[in-house]
Short mmCIF file of C-alpha atoms in Angstrom, two decimals:
data_model
loop_
_atom_site.label_atom_id
_atom_site.label_comp_id
_atom_site.label_asym_id
_atom_site.label_seq_id
_atom_site.Cartn_x
_atom_site.Cartn_y
_atom_site.Cartn_z
CA MET A 1 -8.24 6.18 -4.61
CA ARG A 2 -10.08 4.71 -7.55
CA TRP A 3 -13.56 5.58 -8.77
CA SER A 4 -15.17 3.02 -11.06
CA ASN A 5 -18.48 3.04 -12.90
CA TRP A 6 -21.06 0.26 -12.84
CA ASN A 7 -19.29 -1.58 -15.68
CA GLY A 8 -16.08 -1.79 -13.64
CA ASP A 9 -14.28 0.64 -15.96
CA VAL A 10 -12.06 3.18 -14.23
CA ASP A 11 -13.45 6.69 -14.30
CA MET A 12 -11.03 8.49 -11.99
CA VAL A 13 -7.81 7.73 -10.06
CA LEU A 14 -6.01 9.79 -7.45
CA GLY A 15 -2.41 8.70 -7.13
CA ASN A 16 1.17 8.85 -8.30
CA ALA A 17 1.39 8.48 -12.07
CA ASN A 18 3.90 9.97 -14.47
CA ASP A 19 1.44 10.57 -17.27
CA ALA A 20 -2.12 9.86 -18.35
CA PRO A 21 -2.72 6.98 -20.75
CA VAL A 22 -4.49 7.54 -24.04
CA GLY A 23 -8.15 8.41 -23.48
CA PHE A 24 -7.51 9.94 -20.04
CA PHE A 25 -6.85 13.44 -18.71
CA ARG A 26 -4.42 14.30 -15.89
CA ARG A 27 -4.18 17.18 -13.42
CA THR A 28 -1.09 17.61 -11.27
CA LEU A 29 -2.05 18.49 -7.71
CA PRO A 30 -0.02 20.26 -5.03
CA GLY A 31 2.45 18.02 -3.18
CA ILE A 32 1.24 16.36 0.00
CA PRO A 33 3.47 16.63 3.15
CA THR A 34 5.18 13.41 4.20
CA SER A 35 6.20 11.77 7.44
CA CYS A 36 8.75 9.08 8.27
CA LEU A 37 7.27 6.02 9.97
CA CYS A 38 9.08 3.47 12.14
CA ARG A 39 8.23 0.90 14.79
CA ARG A 40 7.64 1.82 18.41
CA GLY A 41 10.95 1.57 20.21
CA HIS A 42 12.92 2.22 17.01
CA MET A 43 16.63 2.82 17.58
CA GLY A 44 16.24 6.32 16.12
CA LYS A 45 13.54 7.48 18.56
CA GLY A 46 14.65 10.23 20.90
CA HIS A 47 16.96 11.71 18.26
CA GLU A 48 16.20 14.30 15.64
CA PHE A 49 17.56 13.36 12.24
CA ASP A 50 18.18 15.47 9.22
CA TYR A 51 16.31 13.96 6.30
CA SER A 52 19.62 13.02 4.63
CA GLU A 53 20.51 10.86 7.66
CA LEU A 54 17.67 8.44 6.94
CA ALA A 55 20.01 6.67 4.54
CA GLN A 56 21.46 4.77 7.54
CA PHE A 57 18.19 2.80 7.84
CA THR A 58 16.70 0.26 5.47
CA SER A 59 14.08 2.04 3.40
CA LEU A 60 10.75 0.36 2.61
CA ARG A 61 9.05 1.35 -0.62
CA ILE A 62 5.67 0.47 -2.02
CA ASN A 63 6.29 -1.16 -5.38
CA ALA A 64 4.39 -0.12 -8.48
CA THR A 65 1.72 -2.37 -9.91
CA ASP A 66 2.35 -4.18 -13.18
CA ASN A 67 0.89 -1.16 -14.98
CA ALA A 68 3.96 0.41 -16.56
CA ASN A 69 2.34 3.84 -16.47
CA VAL A 70 2.12 3.98 -12.66
CA ALA A 71 5.21 5.01 -10.72
CA ASP A 72 6.45 3.61 -7.41
CA ALA A 73 5.23 5.51 -4.37
CA PHE A 74 7.59 8.48 -4.16
CA ASP A 75 9.42 8.86 -0.88
CA GLY A 76 12.36 11.00 -2.01
CA LEU A 77 14.86 8.64 -0.40
CA ASP A 78 16.43 7.85 -3.76
CA LEU A 79 17.72 11.44 -3.70
CA ILE A 80 19.95 10.50 -0.75
CA GLN A 81 20.19 6.76 -1.16
CA PRO A 82 19.88 5.03 -4.54
CA PRO A 83 17.99 1.73 -4.50
CA SER A 84 20.32 -0.90 -3.11
CA ASN A 85 20.44 -3.65 -0.54
CA ARG A 86 19.27 -0.93 1.91
CA THR A 87 16.01 -0.60 -0.01
CA LEU A 88 13.24 -3.17 0.18
CA LYS A 89 10.30 -2.93 -2.20
CA VAL A 90 7.05 -4.41 -0.89
CA PRO A 91 3.78 -5.05 -2.74
CA ASP A 92 1.46 -2.95 -0.56
CA ILE A 93 1.13 -0.61 2.41
CA HIS A 94 0.00 -3.38 4.79
CA THR A 95 3.09 -5.47 4.15
CA ALA A 96 5.20 -2.37 4.74
CA ALA A 97 3.46 -1.68 8.05
CA LEU A 98 4.01 -5.26 9.24
CA LEU A 99 7.71 -5.06 8.33
CA LEU A 100 8.01 -1.76 10.17
CA GLN A 101 6.66 -3.42 13.32
CA GLN A 102 9.43 -6.04 13.21
CA THR A 103 12.51 -4.16 11.97
CA ASP A 104 14.35 -0.84 12.21
CA ALA A 105 13.34 0.07 8.63
CA VAL A 106 11.66 3.36 7.80
CA LEU A 107 8.85 4.29 5.44
CA VAL A 108 8.08 7.77 4.14
CA VAL A 109 4.38 8.28 3.36
CA PRO A 110 1.89 11.16 3.15
CA VAL A 111 1.00 12.49 6.62
CA THR A 112 -2.62 11.42 6.32
CA THR A 113 -1.54 7.85 5.55
CA ALA A 114 0.97 8.01 8.43
CA LYS A 115 -1.75 8.98 10.91
CA CYS A 116 -3.87 5.99 9.88
CA LEU A 117 -0.96 3.55 9.99
CA ILE A 118 0.22 4.80 13.39
CA GLU A 119 -3.21 4.06 14.83
CA ARG A 120 -3.91 0.81 13.05
CA TYR A 121 -0.49 -0.82 13.40
CA GLU A 122 0.77 0.94 16.53
CA LEU A 123 3.67 2.52 14.72
CA ASP A 124 5.61 5.71 15.50
CA SER A 125 7.25 8.51 13.56
CA LEU A 126 10.80 9.79 13.57
CA ALA A 127 11.50 13.45 14.30
CA LEU A 128 13.13 14.94 11.27
CA SER A 129 14.65 18.34 10.70
CA GLY A 130 14.91 19.96 7.32
CA LYS A 131 12.41 19.83 4.52
CA LEU A 132 10.95 16.44 3.67
CA PRO A 133 10.00 15.81 0.06
CA GLU A 134 6.36 16.15 -0.71
CA TYR A 135 4.38 13.23 -2.07
CA LYS A 136 3.66 13.80 -5.74
CA VAL A 137 0.07 13.17 -6.68
CA GLY A 138 -2.11 13.58 -9.74
CA LEU A 139 -5.74 13.19 -10.60
CA ILE A 140 -6.46 11.08 -13.70
CA TRP A 141 -9.91 10.67 -15.27
CA HIS A 142 -11.35 9.04 -18.33
CA GLU A 143 -12.45 11.21 -21.25
CA ARG A 144 -16.05 9.93 -21.00
CA GLY A 145 -16.42 11.86 -17.71
CA HIS A 146 -14.50 14.96 -18.78
CA ARG A 147 -17.59 17.12 -19.33
CA ASP A 148 -19.89 15.35 -16.87
CA GLU A 149 -21.03 17.69 -14.08
CA VAL A 150 -20.78 15.05 -11.32
CA HIS A 151 -17.25 14.05 -12.38
CA THR A 152 -16.19 17.69 -12.68
CA GLY A 153 -17.57 18.37 -9.21
CA ALA A 154 -15.80 15.37 -7.69
CA ARG A 155 -12.51 16.37 -9.32
CA ASN A 156 -12.85 19.91 -8.04
CA ILE A 157 -13.65 18.76 -4.50
CA LEU A 158 -10.63 16.42 -4.39
CA SER A 159 -8.34 19.04 -5.92
CA SER A 160 -9.56 21.71 -3.52
CA PHE A 161 -9.18 19.42 -0.49
CA ILE A 162 -5.57 18.62 -1.35
CA ALA A 163 -4.70 22.23 -2.29
CA ASN A 164 -6.14 23.57 0.96
CA GLU A 165 -4.40 21.22 3.38
CA PRO A 166 -2.87 23.26 6.21
CA SER A 167 0.65 24.50 5.53
CA GLY A 168 3.40 25.74 7.73
CA GLU A 169 5.68 24.22 10.37
CA GLY A 170 3.13 21.77 11.76
CA ARG A 171 2.33 20.44 8.32
CA HIS A 172 4.90 17.65 8.60
CA ALA A 173 4.22 16.77 12.18
CA VAL A 174 2.55 13.48 13.01
CA SER A 175 1.74 12.73 16.61
CA SER A 176 1.65 9.20 17.86
#
C-alpha cells in the first residue's frame, strides 16, 4: 500500500522494507500469517505437506523493485531452499498468479492476499503442517507527516488492524 500526497510525493508505505531511507520513519509491525498457493488440480492437492517439503516444487517469488532499499517479498522458502533453478522471480503478483495457473509451482503470500488471488485467478492452496513463516511487514512514513494528526491516525489504524488479526490454529487456513 502506498499513500501519496497531491504532489505525488510518498507520504506512507506499508510493505516489506529492511530499513527506512533518510527523511522517513519506520515501524515494524507484527508478522502476517502466510498461505501457500497453487493451481487447481496441483499434483500436491490431497496431501498434507510439512513446510520443509515445499522445496520439491518450483518456488515463485515477487522480485523487488529497482529501489535498493526494498526487499523481495519474503516467503521463507530460502530457509529450506536457497534461490536456484527451482526459484523463479517474477515482476509482480499478477504474473505470479498466471504462472501458478499453468504450472505446479507454489507461491507463499500473506493469507489476505491468498484469499483475493484464489477468488480472482481461481487458484487453490496447499494443506501444510507445521509453522509457516510470517510475512514481515513495516510501516514507513515521511518526516513531514510525522506529527500530523491525520497521518498519525492512519498509521495507528493500520498498525492496530494488523496487530489485531485473529490468531490461533485457523490463522493460516485459507479456504478455496
